[in-house]
Amino acid sequence: MTLELAVYLIPVTLGDTPIEQVLPSHNREVIIGIKHFIVENIRSARRFLKKVEQSINIDELTIFELNQHTDRNNIDRYLDPVRQGHPVGIISEAGCPAIADPGADVVAIAQRKNIKVVPLVGPSSIIMSVMGSGFNGQSFAFHGYLPIDDDKKTARIKLLESRMYAEDQTQLFIETPYRNGKMMQTLLATLRPQTRICLAANITCADEKIVSRTVSEWRKRIPQNAADDVIAREIPRVPAIFLIYK
Amino acid sequence: MTLELAVYLIPVTLGDTPIEQVLPSHNREVIIGIKHFIVENIRSARRFLKKVEQSINIDELTIFELNQHTDRNNIDRYLDPVRQGHPVGIISEAGCPAIADPGADVVAIAQRKNIKVVPLVGPSSIIMSVMGSGFNGQSFAFHGYLPIDDDKKTARIKLLESRMYAEDQTQLFIETPYRNGKMMQTLLATLRPQTRICLAANITCADEKIVSRTVSEWRKRIPQNAADDVIAREIPRVPAIFLIYK
């Protein structure tokens, strides 16, 4: 396959899912044609590339790492291969690059420098959770992480709930897996009884769980004084997205 | 492949793209195992199923149509096949079902009745445009169509721009293809000069165009009094998403 002189945005699997379940075969063709990558995590990117194609010789590749430790003033040169005639691939640690990771900084530079950008199809827990929730998909907002501070978090949840009712807009956010149970308890203590919460956990994985219930219904399963193991059974400590809607 | 007793959300191609470019091979396996479908448009769904697998016998399938003309009181029975032990597939007219189409109503019923819902991976112009824009992917809001009325549309665009600056949130919306040029002119007349607009047109198709520029830069290409053919060259009359960010 002849590739374009472009920055390709290459999604990876979410968790230990087989490649064929979540990535089009086209992506493999693109990956095989690329020798220069910008990756969030070198080890996981190598593992992914080997999973896509056993015969890829990792040592032949040029791999730049881009994460929170990378000096932002240095990343323009990551696009030098494109300027020299070679396509570049961006690989995130999970899911779609440039969605909730530093890849967006490179894409922004590419756009400013008129370098073509080509996103490939792959698993997005954001879109798949909206699809599976039954909530409004004509209008929705993803907020990343909510504030860590309890008061600020509660205030933010109330703001998102009122916006959801006022604008008929599904609201999405994420939490660190080990805090999922606490997040659900905070939601149940903060939101109106009729508001619906969707928990979308381990999307595309064998134990995927996408469940929408009202606050009242969730409360029956997770009482205010629920034991940790009850909470952990209902709200697993795995990558998850929370959605709220009326 | 043994399917789960579930409602499968089955994405389709955007435009005339080859299946292998945008859908994992897993989706084909799922589709072959399903005999009951809920579809937005029967003709396009039939065409899609035949494209996925030439040997599918369409006459053997049970297909319910669900669109703006469907009586919402009638759709609960669309899930009867699941109750009788058969998986059901939902197919939209383009892209991911239940995102910007009536499929979400069926998913909401499935969730209420504790019927399992399984979203499959496919092309989403929303996620792919955020990936390709270089804009903030940690926080973004999709608003569907903006109001048609000119004054209301302008007011809405100003609201979204101020929210974008205040909350550091990428704002996305769509327009009917033949009005794309007019939408861009309205955006250029309404937004601040330094605000960036990404036009993401015909995503995944041969003439895909994902371009982010400031209002000032767009204005140089599309002057206020630009002739129709100049506008049409810059802003093609094809399915597109508009994104704004700082």
Tab-separated table of C-alpha atoms in Angstrom:
chain	number	residue	atom	x	y	z
A	1	MET	CA	0.000	0.000	0.000
A	2	THR	CA	1.294	3.475	-0.862
A	3	LEU	CA	0.892	5.804	2.080
A	4	GLU	CA	0.308	9.524	1.929
A	5	LEU	CA	2.939	11.905	3.213
A	6	ALA	CA	1.004	12.464	6.395
A	7	VAL	CA	0.752	12.005	10.129
A	8	TYR	CA	-1.347	8.887	10.726
A	9	LEU	CA	-3.260	8.644	13.997
A	10	ILE	CA	-3.193	4.960	14.904
A	11	PRO	CA	-5.595	3.648	17.560
A	12	VAL	CA	-4.631	0.664	19.715
A	13	THR	CA	-6.732	-1.908	21.550
A	14	LEU	CA	-8.338	-1.101	24.906
A	15	GLY	CA	-6.969	-3.792	27.208
A	16	ASP	CA	-6.119	-7.275	26.026
A	17	THR	CA	-8.618	-7.448	23.141
A	18	PRO	CA	-7.656	-9.238	19.906
A	19	ILE	CA	-6.609	-6.842	17.150
A	20	GLU	CA	-9.232	-8.157	14.679
A	21	GLN	CA	-12.031	-7.355	17.109
A	22	VAL	CA	-11.414	-3.626	17.247
A	23	LEU	CA	-9.132	-2.558	14.373
A	24	PRO	CA	-9.836	-2.637	10.614
A	25	SER	CA	-7.345	-4.650	8.560
A	26	HIS	CA	-6.493	-1.393	6.747
A	27	ASN	CA	-4.736	-0.157	9.904
A	28	ARG	CA	-2.287	-3.074	9.697
A	29	GLU	CA	-1.411	-2.106	6.110
A	30	VAL	CA	-0.758	1.470	7.186
A	31	ILE	CA	1.338	0.411	10.199
A	32	ILE	CA	3.529	-1.886	8.098
A	33	GLY	CA	4.331	1.045	5.795
A	34	ILE	CA	5.481	3.387	8.566
A	35	LYS	CA	9.039	3.533	9.941
A	36	HIS	CA	8.717	6.634	12.146
A	37	PHE	CA	6.463	6.721	15.188
A	38	ILE	CA	5.582	9.143	17.961
A	39	VAL	CA	4.338	7.137	20.939
A	40	GLU	CA	3.034	7.834	24.430
A	41	ASN	CA	4.813	4.811	25.927
A	42	ILE	CA	7.631	3.009	24.122
A	43	ARG	CA	7.145	-0.395	25.752
A	44	SER	CA	3.413	-0.635	25.133
A	45	ALA	CA	3.832	0.721	21.588
A	46	ARG	CA	6.454	-1.960	20.797
A	47	ARG	CA	4.155	-4.641	22.175
A	48	PHE	CA	1.290	-3.324	20.061
A	49	LEU	CA	3.352	-3.220	16.869
A	50	LYS	CA	4.517	-6.806	17.440
A	51	LYS	CA	0.909	-7.870	18.051
A	52	VAL	CA	-0.152	-6.274	14.774
A	53	GLU	CA	2.648	-7.908	12.786
A	54	GLN	CA	5.113	-10.362	14.285
A	55	SER	CA	7.639	-9.721	11.500
A	56	ILE	CA	8.039	-5.984	12.206
A	57	ASN	CA	11.671	-5.263	13.057
A	58	ILE	CA	11.385	-2.808	15.921
A	59	ASP	CA	15.096	-1.954	15.740
A	60	GLU	CA	14.632	-0.567	12.245
A	61	LEU	CA	12.076	1.954	13.458
A	62	THR	CA	12.608	5.496	14.700
A	63	ILE	CA	10.460	6.004	17.787
A	64	PHE	CA	10.001	9.306	19.621
A	65	GLU	CA	8.369	9.276	23.032
A	66	LEU	CA	5.769	11.933	23.836
A	67	ASN	CA	4.196	12.075	27.284
A	68	GLN	CA	3.856	14.442	30.242
A	69	HIS	CA	7.642	14.429	30.718
A	70	THR	CA	8.413	15.552	27.163
A	71	ASP	CA	9.628	19.121	26.654
A	72	ARG	CA	6.930	20.720	24.487
A	73	ASN	CA	9.541	22.933	22.786
A	74	ASN	CA	11.160	19.833	21.383
A	75	ILE	CA	8.282	18.148	19.638
A	76	ASP	CA	8.244	20.137	16.425
A	77	ARG	CA	11.253	18.077	15.285
A	78	TYR	CA	9.223	14.877	15.761
A	79	LEU	CA	7.639	15.866	12.459
A	80	ASP	CA	10.973	16.157	10.631
A	81	PRO	CA	10.524	12.690	9.046
A	82	VAL	CA	7.410	13.985	7.229
A	83	ARG	CA	9.421	16.944	5.958
A	84	GLN	CA	11.981	14.430	4.685
A	85	GLY	CA	9.357	12.417	2.843
A	86	HIS	CA	8.357	9.744	5.383
A	87	PRO	CA	4.888	9.199	6.870
A	88	VAL	CA	4.721	9.321	10.671
A	89	GLY	CA	2.425	7.350	12.990
A	90	ILE	CA	1.145	8.498	16.388
A	91	ILE	CA	0.312	5.757	18.897
A	92	SER	CA	-1.354	6.353	22.250
A	93	GLU	CA	-1.226	4.061	25.276
A	94	ALA	CA	-4.860	2.995	24.849
A	95	GLY	CA	-7.598	3.772	22.363
A	96	CYS	CA	-7.528	6.693	19.964
A	97	PRO	CA	-4.493	9.006	19.909
A	98	ALA	CA	-4.957	12.750	20.450
A	99	ILE	CA	-8.176	12.236	22.379
A	100	ALA	CA	-7.060	12.113	26.001
A	101	ASP	CA	-3.289	12.116	25.595
A	102	PRO	CA	-0.440	14.433	24.518
A	103	GLY	CA	-0.687	13.370	20.857
A	104	ALA	CA	-2.954	16.356	20.241
A	105	ASP	CA	0.049	18.687	20.652
A	106	VAL	CA	1.805	17.082	17.685
A	107	VAL	CA	-1.359	17.142	15.614
A	108	ALA	CA	-1.785	20.847	16.395
A	109	ILE	CA	1.752	21.510	15.110
A	110	ALA	CA	1.102	19.415	11.993
A	111	GLN	CA	-2.053	21.447	11.299
A	112	ARG	CA	-0.152	24.731	11.741
A	113	LYS	CA	2.573	23.567	9.370
A	114	ASN	CA	0.058	22.350	6.773
A	115	ILE	CA	1.093	18.711	7.206
A	116	LYS	CA	-1.719	16.338	6.327
A	117	VAL	CA	-3.278	14.429	9.248
A	118	VAL	CA	-5.115	11.108	8.735
A	119	PRO	CA	-7.054	9.571	11.659
A	120	LEU	CA	-7.661	5.809	11.498
A	121	VAL	CA	-10.660	3.962	12.924
A	122	GLY	CA	-10.359	2.277	16.301
A	123	PRO	CA	-12.021	1.750	19.662
A	124	SER	CA	-13.089	4.910	21.478
A	125	SER	CA	-14.563	4.331	24.908
A	126	ILE	CA	-16.203	7.758	24.645
A	127	ILE	CA	-18.194	7.036	21.482
A	128	MET	CA	-18.882	3.398	22.375
A	129	SER	CA	-20.201	4.354	25.798
A	130	VAL	CA	-22.538	6.952	24.305
A	131	MET	CA	-23.756	4.321	21.808
A	132	GLY	CA	-24.368	1.743	24.523
A	133	SER	CA	-25.872	4.070	27.144
A	134	GLY	CA	-29.115	4.849	25.332
A	135	PHE	CA	-28.541	8.494	26.326
A	136	ASN	CA	-28.693	11.475	23.992
A	137	GLY	CA	-26.131	11.000	21.211
A	138	GLN	CA	-27.153	14.158	19.341
A	139	SER	CA	-25.598	16.290	22.061
A	140	PHE	CA	-22.963	15.150	24.525
A	141	ALA	CA	-19.922	16.540	26.324
A	142	PHE	CA	-16.807	14.701	27.494
A	143	HIS	CA	-15.032	16.327	30.443
A	144	GLY	CA	-12.061	14.052	31.152
A	145	TYR	CA	-11.337	13.855	34.891
A	146	LEU	CA	-13.415	15.827	37.389
A	147	PRO	CA	-11.616	17.809	40.146
A	148	ILE	CA	-10.026	15.605	42.864
A	149	ASP	CA	-11.066	17.864	45.768
A	150	ASP	CA	-14.368	16.583	47.206
A	151	ASP	CA	-16.181	19.924	47.396
A	152	LYS	CA	-15.075	20.959	43.940
A	153	LYS	CA	-16.009	17.554	42.564
A	154	THR	CA	-19.511	17.749	44.053
A	155	ALA	CA	-19.986	21.280	42.724
A	156	ARG	CA	-18.857	20.169	39.291
A	157	ILE	CA	-21.215	17.172	39.279
A	158	LYS	CA	-24.124	19.483	40.166
A	159	LEU	CA	-23.137	21.862	37.375
A	160	LEU	CA	-23.004	19.007	34.858
A	161	GLU	CA	-26.386	17.692	36.016
A	162	SER	CA	-28.048	21.079	35.660
A	163	ARG	CA	-26.488	21.547	32.229
A	164	MET	CA	-27.685	18.088	31.252
A	165	TYR	CA	-31.291	19.021	32.134
A	166	ALA	CA	-31.104	22.577	30.746
A	167	GLU	CA	-29.430	21.655	27.437
A	168	ASP	CA	-30.587	18.058	27.005
A	169	GLN	CA	-26.914	17.100	26.802
A	170	THR	CA	-25.356	13.801	27.931
A	171	GLN	CA	-22.367	14.444	30.233
A	172	LEU	CA	-19.357	12.083	30.317
A	173	PHE	CA	-16.307	11.906	32.561
A	174	ILE	CA	-13.696	9.433	33.707
A	175	GLU	CA	-12.072	8.434	36.987
A	176	THR	CA	-8.953	6.537	38.035
A	177	PRO	CA	-10.036	2.854	38.234
A	178	TYR	CA	-9.401	2.397	41.971
A	179	ARG	CA	-11.625	5.417	42.686
A	180	ASN	CA	-14.575	4.211	40.554
A	181	GLY	CA	-16.556	3.039	43.604
A	182	LYS	CA	-16.023	6.301	45.445
A	183	MET	CA	-17.053	8.240	42.327
A	184	MET	CA	-20.298	6.267	42.118
A	185	GLN	CA	-21.009	6.910	45.809
A	186	THR	CA	-20.423	10.634	45.269
A	187	LEU	CA	-22.737	10.606	42.236
A	188	LEU	CA	-25.466	8.783	44.171
A	189	ALA	CA	-25.187	11.275	47.045
A	190	THR	CA	-25.248	14.295	44.714
A	191	LEU	CA	-27.564	13.680	41.758
A	192	ARG	CA	-31.379	13.749	41.661
A	193	PRO	CA	-33.081	10.340	42.178
A	194	GLN	CA	-34.483	10.257	38.619
A	195	THR	CA	-31.196	11.138	36.892
A	196	ARG	CA	-29.753	8.181	35.025
A	197	ILE	CA	-26.131	7.083	35.386
A	198	CYS	CA	-24.440	4.821	32.845
A	199	LEU	CA	-21.343	2.942	33.943
A	200	ALA	CA	-19.357	1.761	30.918
A	201	ALA	CA	-16.495	-0.419	32.159
A	202	ASN	CA	-13.759	-2.330	30.302
A	203	ILE	CA	-15.219	-1.513	26.905
A	204	THR	CA	-14.429	-4.095	24.163
A	205	CYS	CA	-12.944	-6.481	26.777
A	206	ALA	CA	-14.321	-9.889	27.767
A	207	ASP	CA	-15.943	-8.499	30.930
A	208	GLU	CA	-17.357	-5.357	29.284
A	209	LYS	CA	-20.191	-3.884	31.322
A	210	ILE	CA	-22.381	-1.054	30.029
A	211	VAL	CA	-25.299	-0.432	32.372
A	212	SER	CA	-27.675	2.541	32.603
A	213	ARG	CA	-29.857	2.948	35.681
A	214	THR	CA	-31.503	5.774	37.594
A	215	VAL	CA	-29.851	7.020	40.776
A	216	SER	CA	-32.694	5.332	42.739
A	217	GLU	CA	-32.034	2.002	41.063
A	218	TRP	CA	-28.259	2.228	41.601
A	219	ARG	CA	-28.886	3.146	45.240
A	220	LYS	CA	-30.787	-0.102	45.790
A	221	ARG	CA	-27.714	-2.042	44.661
A	222	ILE	CA	-25.203	0.160	46.459
A	223	PRO	CA	-26.624	1.420	49.761
A	224	GLN	CA	-24.953	4.409	51.388
A	225	ASN	CA	-23.229	2.133	53.915
A	226	ALA	CA	-22.394	-0.614	51.390
A	227	ALA	CA	-19.386	-2.780	52.180
A	228	ASP	CA	-16.337	-2.419	49.961
A	229	ASP	CA	-16.827	-5.821	48.339
A	230	VAL	CA	-20.447	-4.983	47.422
A	231	ILE	CA	-19.279	-1.759	45.800
A	232	ALA	CA	-16.394	-3.497	44.023
A	233	ARG	CA	-18.793	-6.101	42.611
A	234	GLU	CA	-21.123	-3.446	41.193
A	235	ILE	CA	-18.434	-0.941	40.189
A	236	PRO	CA	-15.314	-2.826	39.087
A	237	ARG	CA	-11.876	-1.227	39.471
A	238	VAL	CA	-11.181	-1.165	35.749
A	239	PRO	CA	-11.030	1.610	33.130
A	240	ALA	CA	-14.528	3.079	33.016
A	241	ILE	CA	-16.535	6.030	31.815
A	242	PHE	CA	-19.430	7.559	33.714
A	243	LEU	CA	-22.322	9.143	31.810
A	244	ILE	CA	-25.283	11.035	33.200
A	245	TYR	CA	-28.548	11.884	31.472
A	246	LYS	CA	-32.211	12.354	32.284
B	1	MET	CA	-18.870	-17.395	16.328
B	2	THR	CA	-21.379	-17.676	19.182
B	3	LEU	CA	-23.110	-14.380	19.786
B	4	GLU	CA	-24.391	-13.105	23.086
B	5	LEU	CA	-28.093	-12.628	23.628
B	6	ALA	CA	-27.772	-8.902	23.154
B	7	VAL	CA	-28.493	-5.856	21.052
B	8	TYR	CA	-25.446	-5.268	18.851
B	9	LEU	CA	-24.778	-1.719	17.670
B	10	ILE	CA	-23.321	-2.105	14.192
B	11	PRO	CA	-21.520	0.844	12.571
B	12	VAL	CA	-21.522	1.247	8.788
B	13	THR	CA	-19.127	3.008	6.431
B	14	LEU	CA	-19.238	6.781	5.970
B	15	GLY	CA	-19.747	7.208	2.239
B	16	ASP	CA	-18.390	4.792	-0.316
B	17	THR	CA	-15.378	3.592	1.685
B	18	PRO	CA	-14.286	-0.072	1.473
B	19	ILE	CA	-15.461	-2.131	4.464
B	20	GLU	CA	-11.918	-3.278	5.383
B	21	GLN	CA	-10.771	0.306	5.723
B	22	VAL	CA	-13.119	1.233	8.533
B	23	LEU	CA	-14.624	-1.906	10.091
B	24	PRO	CA	-12.860	-4.674	12.049
B	25	SER	CA	-13.281	-8.182	10.619
B	26	HIS	CA	-15.010	-9.107	13.901
B	27	ASN	CA	-18.024	-6.999	12.860
B	28	ARG	CA	-18.539	-9.236	9.826
B	29	GLU	CA	-18.627	-12.317	12.063
B	30	VAL	CA	-21.233	-10.680	14.280
B	31	ILE	CA	-23.361	-9.551	11.330
B	32	ILE	CA	-23.383	-13.023	9.777
B	33	GLY	CA	-24.752	-14.436	13.037
B	34	ILE	CA	-27.682	-12.002	13.271
B	35	LYS	CA	-31.099	-12.573	11.650
B	36	HIS	CA	-33.025	-9.670	13.238
B	37	PHE	CA	-32.161	-6.056	12.523
B	38	ILE	CA	-33.478	-2.626	13.461
B	39	VAL	CA	-32.399	-0.183	10.765
B	40	GLU	CA	-32.725	3.531	10.055
B	41	ASN	CA	-33.190	2.982	6.315
B	42	ILE	CA	-34.061	-0.421	4.844
B	43	ARG	CA	-32.527	0.149	1.412
B	44	SER	CA	-29.162	1.383	2.654
B	45	ALA	CA	-29.065	-1.322	5.336
B	46	ARG	CA	-29.662	-4.046	2.717
B	47	ARG	CA	-26.906	-2.593	0.562
B	48	PHE	CA	-24.539	-2.538	3.529
B	49	LEU	CA	-25.291	-6.147	4.519
B	50	LYS	CA	-24.672	-7.313	0.946
B	51	LYS	CA	-21.404	-5.360	0.885
B	52	VAL	CA	-20.286	-7.048	4.100
B	53	GLU	CA	-21.180	-10.545	2.864
B	54	GLN	CA	-22.456	-11.243	-0.631
B	55	SER	CA	-23.981	-14.579	0.452
B	56	ILE	CA	-26.346	-13.078	3.062
B	57	ASN	CA	-29.931	-13.939	2.127
B	58	ILE	CA	-31.771	-10.704	2.855
B	59	ASP	CA	-35.177	-12.402	2.505
B	60	GLU	CA	-34.387	-14.629	5.474
B	61	LEU	CA	-33.901	-11.623	7.743
B	62	THR	CA	-36.444	-9.814	9.883
B	63	ILE	CA	-35.892	-6.093	9.474
B	64	PHE	CA	-37.690	-3.385	11.452
B	65	GLU	CA	-37.393	0.218	10.292
B	66	LEU	CA	-36.787	2.936	12.874
B	67	ASN	CA	-36.652	6.565	11.803
B	68	GLN	CA	-38.412	9.884	12.418
B	69	HIS	CA	-41.675	8.401	11.036
B	70	THR	CA	-41.744	5.450	13.435
B	71	ASP	CA	-44.319	5.511	16.245
B	72	ARG	CA	-42.226	5.544	19.427
B	73	ASN	CA	-44.917	3.525	21.247
B	74	ASN	CA	-44.280	0.662	18.889
B	75	ILE	CA	-40.567	0.130	19.245
B	76	ASP	CA	-40.525	-1.909	22.431
B	77	ARG	CA	-41.637	-4.917	20.348
B	78	TYR	CA	-38.569	-4.505	18.127
B	79	LEU	CA	-36.732	-6.140	21.010
B	80	ASP	CA	-39.031	-9.192	21.108
B	81	PRO	CA	-36.488	-11.302	19.160
B	82	VAL	CA	-34.005	-10.887	22.047
B	83	ARG	CA	-36.699	-12.031	24.472
B	84	GLN	CA	-37.183	-15.080	22.227
B	85	GLY	CA	-33.483	-15.904	22.245
B	86	HIS	CA	-32.150	-14.133	19.149
B	87	PRO	CA	-29.510	-11.375	19.047
B	88	VAL	CA	-30.620	-8.143	17.374
B	89	GLY	CA	-28.497	-5.709	15.344
B	90	ILE	CA	-29.053	-1.953	15.038
B	91	ILE	CA	-27.807	-0.309	11.849
B	92	SER	CA	-27.763	3.433	11.232
B	93	GLU	CA	-27.682	5.158	7.852
B	94	ALA	CA	-24.068	6.265	8.305
B	95	GLY	CA	-21.418	5.798	10.973
B	96	CYS	CA	-22.172	4.664	14.511
B	97	PRO	CA	-25.765	3.831	15.506
B	98	ALA	CA	-27.369	5.621	18.475
B	99	ILE	CA	-25.077	8.629	18.107
B	100	ALA	CA	-27.048	11.016	15.920
B	101	ASP	CA	-30.014	8.838	14.959
B	102	PRO	CA	-33.146	7.254	16.502
B	103	GLY	CA	-31.293	4.053	17.461
B	104	ALA	CA	-30.697	5.552	20.905
B	105	ASP	CA	-34.418	5.123	21.701
B	106	VAL	CA	-34.157	1.348	21.284
B	107	VAL	CA	-30.957	1.203	23.303
B	108	ALA	CA	-32.659	3.162	26.095
B	109	ILE	CA	-35.471	0.588	26.169
B	110	ALA	CA	-32.965	-2.278	26.159
B	111	GLN	CA	-31.163	-0.706	29.114
B	112	ARG	CA	-34.448	-0.281	31.011
B	113	LYS	CA	-35.377	-3.913	30.361
B	114	ASN	CA	-31.914	-5.180	31.388
B	115	ILE	CA	-31.139	-6.412	27.881
B	116	LYS	CA	-27.403	-6.461	27.213
B	117	VAL	CA	-26.101	-3.880	24.711
B	118	VAL	CA	-22.838	-4.406	22.797
B	119	PRO	CA	-21.411	-1.531	20.724
B	120	LEU	CA	-19.020	-2.491	17.905
B	121	VAL	CA	-16.112	-0.410	16.606
B	122	GLY	CA	-16.583	1.711	13.503
B	123	PRO	CA	-15.986	5.129	11.980
B	124	SER	CA	-17.216	8.080	14.030
B	125	SER	CA	-16.780	11.451	12.354
B	126	ILE	CA	-17.025	13.043	15.798
B	127	ILE	CA	-14.067	11.195	17.332
B	128	MET	CA	-12.013	11.180	14.135
B	129	SER	CA	-12.452	14.917	13.667
B	130	VAL	CA	-11.350	15.601	17.246
B	131	MET	CA	-8.300	13.359	16.657
B	132	GLY	CA	-7.394	15.125	13.419
B	133	SER	CA	-8.102	18.692	14.527
B	134	GLY	CA	-5.267	19.003	17.039
B	135	PHE	CA	-7.807	20.633	19.377
B	136	ASN	CA	-8.422	19.680	23.009
B	137	GLY	CA	-9.438	16.017	23.160
B	138	GLN	CA	-9.565	15.930	26.974
B	139	SER	CA	-12.718	18.044	26.939
B	140	PHE	CA	-15.063	18.448	24.002
B	141	ALA	CA	-18.786	18.860	23.336
B	142	PHE	CA	-20.794	17.754	20.302
B	143	HIS	CA	-23.944	19.806	19.672
B	144	GLY	CA	-25.468	18.265	16.541
B	145	TYR	CA	-27.107	20.934	14.355
B	146	LEU	CA	-27.147	24.583	15.407
B	147	PRO	CA	-30.425	26.570	15.149
B	148	ILE	CA	-31.479	27.374	11.548
B	149	ASP	CA	-32.632	30.930	12.311
B	150	ASP	CA	-29.747	33.328	11.585
B	151	ASP	CA	-29.960	35.383	14.785
B	152	LYS	CA	-30.311	32.313	16.963
B	153	LYS	CA	-27.460	30.609	15.135
B	154	THR	CA	-25.147	33.587	15.653
B	155	ALA	CA	-26.079	33.800	19.333
B	156	ARG	CA	-25.391	30.090	19.724
B	157	ILE	CA	-22.008	30.327	18.015
B	158	LYS	CA	-21.033	33.167	20.370
B	159	LEU	CA	-22.147	31.105	23.359
B	160	LEU	CA	-20.084	28.117	22.208
B	161	GLU	CA	-17.035	30.311	21.605
B	162	SER	CA	-17.215	31.845	25.075
B	163	ARG	CA	-17.681	28.401	26.626
B	164	MET	CA	-14.699	27.151	24.631
B	165	TYR	CA	-12.474	29.891	26.088
B	166	ALA	CA	-13.948	29.721	29.604
B	167	GLU	CA	-13.852	25.916	29.925
B	168	ASP	CA	-11.003	25.049	27.538
B	169	GLN	CA	-13.487	22.799	25.715
B	170	THR	CA	-13.498	22.003	21.992
B	171	GLN	CA	-16.953	22.648	20.482
B	172	LEU	CA	-18.294	20.530	17.577
B	173	PHE	CA	-21.390	20.858	15.406
B	174	ILE	CA	-22.672	19.786	12.016
B	175	GLU	CA	-24.510	21.399	9.124
B	176	THR	CA	-26.456	20.171	6.108
B	177	PRO	CA	-23.833	19.773	3.306
B	178	TYR	CA	-25.289	22.385	0.958
B	179	ARG	CA	-25.165	24.970	3.756
B	180	ASN	CA	-21.503	24.285	4.707
B	181	GLY	CA	-20.256	27.385	2.882
B	182	LYS	CA	-22.851	29.622	4.507
B	183	MET	CA	-21.991	28.150	7.927
B	184	MET	CA	-18.318	28.952	7.403
B	185	GLN	CA	-19.179	32.528	6.368
B	186	THR	CA	-21.299	32.913	9.506
B	187	LEU	CA	-18.472	31.517	11.660
B	188	LEU	CA	-15.943	33.902	10.077
B	189	ALA	CA	-18.269	36.872	10.658
B	190	THR	CA	-18.986	35.879	14.269
B	191	LEU	CA	-15.868	34.396	15.903
B	192	ARG	CA	-12.761	36.187	17.189
B	193	PRO	CA	-9.875	36.436	14.662
B	194	GLN	CA	-7.582	34.169	16.727
B	195	THR	CA	-10.168	31.416	17.277
B	196	ARG	CA	-9.331	28.283	15.307
B	197	ILE	CA	-11.871	26.489	13.125
B	198	CYS	CA	-11.375	22.913	11.962
B	199	LEU	CA	-13.329	21.751	8.938
B	200	ALA	CA	-13.455	17.940	8.820
B	201	ALA	CA	-15.112	16.921	5.545
B	202	ASN	CA	-15.833	13.500	4.041
B	203	ILE	CA	-14.016	11.667	6.795
B	204	THR	CA	-12.562	8.253	5.750
B	205	CYS	CA	-13.414	8.959	2.088
B	206	ALA	CA	-10.925	9.426	-0.770
B	207	ASP	CA	-11.258	13.231	-0.651
B	208	GLU	CA	-11.115	13.505	3.142
B	209	LYS	CA	-10.138	17.006	4.247
B	210	ILE	CA	-9.336	17.848	7.868
B	211	VAL	CA	-7.964	21.375	8.147
B	212	SER	CA	-7.551	23.599	11.204
B	213	ARG	CA	-6.914	27.316	10.724
B	214	THR	CA	-7.519	30.527	12.639
B	215	VAL	CA	-10.454	32.706	11.622
B	216	SER	CA	-7.931	35.195	10.157
B	217	GLU	CA	-6.316	32.509	8.025
B	218	TRP	CA	-9.677	31.178	6.793
B	219	ARG	CA	-10.729	34.755	5.991
B	220	LYS	CA	-7.759	35.156	3.631
B	221	ARG	CA	-8.976	32.165	1.649
B	222	ILE	CA	-12.660	33.073	1.817
B	223	PRO	CA	-13.126	36.866	1.689
B	224	GLN	CA	-16.443	38.279	2.863
B	225	ASN	CA	-17.523	38.830	-0.765
B	226	ALA	CA	-16.096	35.528	-2.059
B	227	ALA	CA	-17.741	34.086	-5.162
B	228	ASP	CA	-19.723	30.883	-4.742
B	229	ASP	CA	-17.167	28.787	-6.595
B	230	VAL	CA	-14.347	30.027	-4.344
B	231	ILE	CA	-16.382	29.095	-1.268
B	232	ALA	CA	-17.321	25.717	-2.724
B	233	ARG	CA	-13.668	24.949	-3.463
B	234	GLU	CA	-12.629	25.702	0.113
B	235	ILE	CA	-15.729	24.308	1.832
B	236	PRO	CA	-17.024	21.320	-0.139
B	237	ARG	CA	-20.740	20.454	-0.069
B	238	VAL	CA	-20.201	17.067	1.584
B	239	PRO	CA	-20.863	15.673	5.069
B	240	ALA	CA	-18.688	17.719	7.394
B	241	ILE	CA	-18.116	18.578	11.017
B	242	PHE	CA	-17.068	22.003	12.248
B	243	LEU	CA	-14.895	22.335	15.364
B	244	ILE	CA	-13.821	25.465	17.167
B	245	TYR	CA	-11.034	25.886	19.689
B	246	LYS	CA	-8.496	28.453	20.822
